[in-house]
């Protein structure tokens, strides 16, 4: 879901440059090893949402929650 939100805001998918053609293996490697690049369009809440590895925490908790 984070990738979809990223693409909606940026107008391009994460981990690829505009019009860049990549094999699936390279995209998988970038997802696992490279850091996301955010610009000023992303607020702190959106950054936290798209970068959280735990989907439950991403969807159902806020920063102050301890669950």
PDB file of C-alpha atoms in Angstrom:
ATOM      1  CA  UNK A   1       0.000   0.000   0.000  1.00  0.00           C
ATOM      2  CA  UNK A   2       2.901   2.353   0.725  1.00  0.00           C
ATOM      3  CA  UNK A   3       4.123   2.078  -2.865  1.00  0.00           C
ATOM      4  CA  UNK A   4       0.676   3.000  -4.175  1.00  0.00           C
ATOM      5  CA  UNK A   5       0.471   6.081  -1.932  1.00  0.00           C
ATOM      6  CA  UNK A   6       4.016   7.063  -2.966  1.00  0.00           C
ATOM      7  CA  UNK A   7       3.106   6.779  -6.650  1.00  0.00           C
ATOM      8  CA  UNK A   8      -0.116   8.761  -6.170  1.00  0.00           C
ATOM      9  CA  UNK A   9       1.810  11.641  -4.596  1.00  0.00           C
ATOM     10  CA  UNK A  10       4.937  11.570  -6.777  1.00  0.00           C
ATOM     11  CA  UNK A  11       3.423  10.507 -10.095  1.00  0.00           C
ATOM     12  CA  UNK A  12       5.995   7.724 -10.473  1.00  0.00           C
ATOM     13  CA  UNK A  13       6.742   4.488  -8.641  1.00  0.00           C
ATOM     14  CA  UNK A  14       9.344   4.342  -5.878  1.00  0.00           C
ATOM     15  CA  UNK A  15      12.768   2.820  -6.546  1.00  0.00           C
ATOM     16  CA  UNK A  16      12.729   3.787 -10.242  1.00  0.00           C
ATOM     17  CA  UNK A  17      13.562   6.922 -12.152  1.00  0.00           C
ATOM     18  CA  UNK A  18      11.060   8.293 -14.630  1.00  0.00           C
ATOM     19  CA  UNK A  19      10.906   6.149 -17.798  1.00  0.00           C
ATOM     20  CA  UNK A  20      13.529   3.761 -16.440  1.00  0.00           C
ATOM     21  CA  UNK A  21      13.088   0.153 -17.597  1.00  0.00           C
ATOM     22  CA  UNK A  22      14.213  -2.462 -15.097  1.00  0.00           C
ATOM     23  CA  UNK A  23      14.042  -6.199 -14.736  1.00  0.00           C
ATOM     24  CA  UNK A  24      11.949  -7.488 -11.847  1.00  0.00           C
ATOM     25  CA  UNK A  25      15.070  -8.756 -10.047  1.00  0.00           C
ATOM     26  CA  UNK A  26      16.587  -5.252  -9.996  1.00  0.00           C
ATOM     27  CA  UNK A  27      13.372  -3.736  -8.644  1.00  0.00           C
ATOM     28  CA  UNK A  28      13.253  -6.396  -5.911  1.00  0.00           C
ATOM     29  CA  UNK A  29      16.886  -5.651  -5.014  1.00  0.00           C
ATOM     30  CA  UNK A  30      16.217  -1.912  -4.786  1.00  0.00           C
ATOM     31  CA  UNK A  31      13.133  -2.458  -2.614  1.00  0.00           C
ATOM     32  CA  UNK A  32      15.177  -4.546  -0.162  1.00  0.00           C
ATOM     33  CA  UNK A  33      18.446  -2.595  -0.186  1.00  0.00           C
ATOM     34  CA  UNK A  34      17.904   1.032  -1.239  1.00  0.00           C
ATOM     35  CA  UNK A  35      16.350   3.810   0.825  1.00  0.00           C
ATOM     36  CA  UNK A  36      13.270   5.657  -0.399  1.00  0.00           C
ATOM     37  CA  UNK A  37      13.724   9.232  -1.579  1.00  0.00           C
ATOM     38  CA  UNK A  38      11.118  11.702  -0.328  1.00  0.00           C
ATOM     39  CA  UNK A  39      10.707  15.333  -1.322  1.00  0.00           C
ATOM     40  CA  UNK A  40       8.745  18.242   0.137  1.00  0.00           C
ATOM     41  CA  UNK A  41       5.421  16.818  -1.103  1.00  0.00           C
ATOM     42  CA  UNK A  42       5.561  14.238   1.674  1.00  0.00           C
ATOM     43  CA  UNK A  43       4.532  15.269   5.155  1.00  0.00           C
ATOM     44  CA  UNK A  44       5.810  13.443   8.240  1.00  0.00           C
ATOM     45  CA  UNK A  45       2.629  11.380   8.605  1.00  0.00           C
ATOM     46  CA  UNK A  46       2.791  10.175   4.998  1.00  0.00           C
ATOM     47  CA  UNK A  47       6.497   9.305   5.366  1.00  0.00           C
ATOM     48  CA  UNK A  48       5.760   7.271   8.492  1.00  0.00           C
ATOM     49  CA  UNK A  49       2.844   5.541   6.779  1.00  0.00           C
ATOM     50  CA  UNK A  50       4.730   4.571   3.624  1.00  0.00           C
ATOM     51  CA  UNK A  51       7.919   3.477   5.373  1.00  0.00           C
ATOM     52  CA  UNK A  52       6.527   1.380   8.242  1.00  0.00           C
ATOM     53  CA  UNK A  53       7.406  -2.292   7.714  1.00  0.00           C
ATOM     54  CA  UNK A  54       4.451  -3.480   9.820  1.00  0.00           C
ATOM     55  CA  UNK A  55       1.168  -3.111   7.939  1.00  0.00           C
ATOM     56  CA  UNK A  56      -0.941  -3.372  11.116  1.00  0.00           C
ATOM     57  CA  UNK A  57       0.911  -0.464  12.724  1.00  0.00           C
ATOM     58  CA  UNK A  58       0.811   1.437   9.459  1.00  0.00           C
ATOM     59  CA  UNK A  59      -2.971   1.196   9.249  1.00  0.00           C
ATOM     60  CA  UNK A  60      -4.322   0.998  12.789  1.00  0.00           C
ATOM     61  CA  UNK A  61      -2.061   2.859  15.197  1.00  0.00           C
ATOM     62  CA  UNK A  62      -0.628   6.306  15.673  1.00  0.00           C
ATOM     63  CA  UNK A  63       2.832   7.335  16.816  1.00  0.00           C
ATOM     64  CA  UNK A  64       1.773   7.538  20.448  1.00  0.00           C
ATOM     65  CA  UNK A  65       0.361   4.014  20.585  1.00  0.00           C
ATOM     66  CA  UNK A  66       2.500   1.327  22.230  1.00  0.00           C
ATOM     67  CA  UNK A  67       0.702  -1.661  20.649  1.00  0.00           C
TER      68      UNK A  67
END
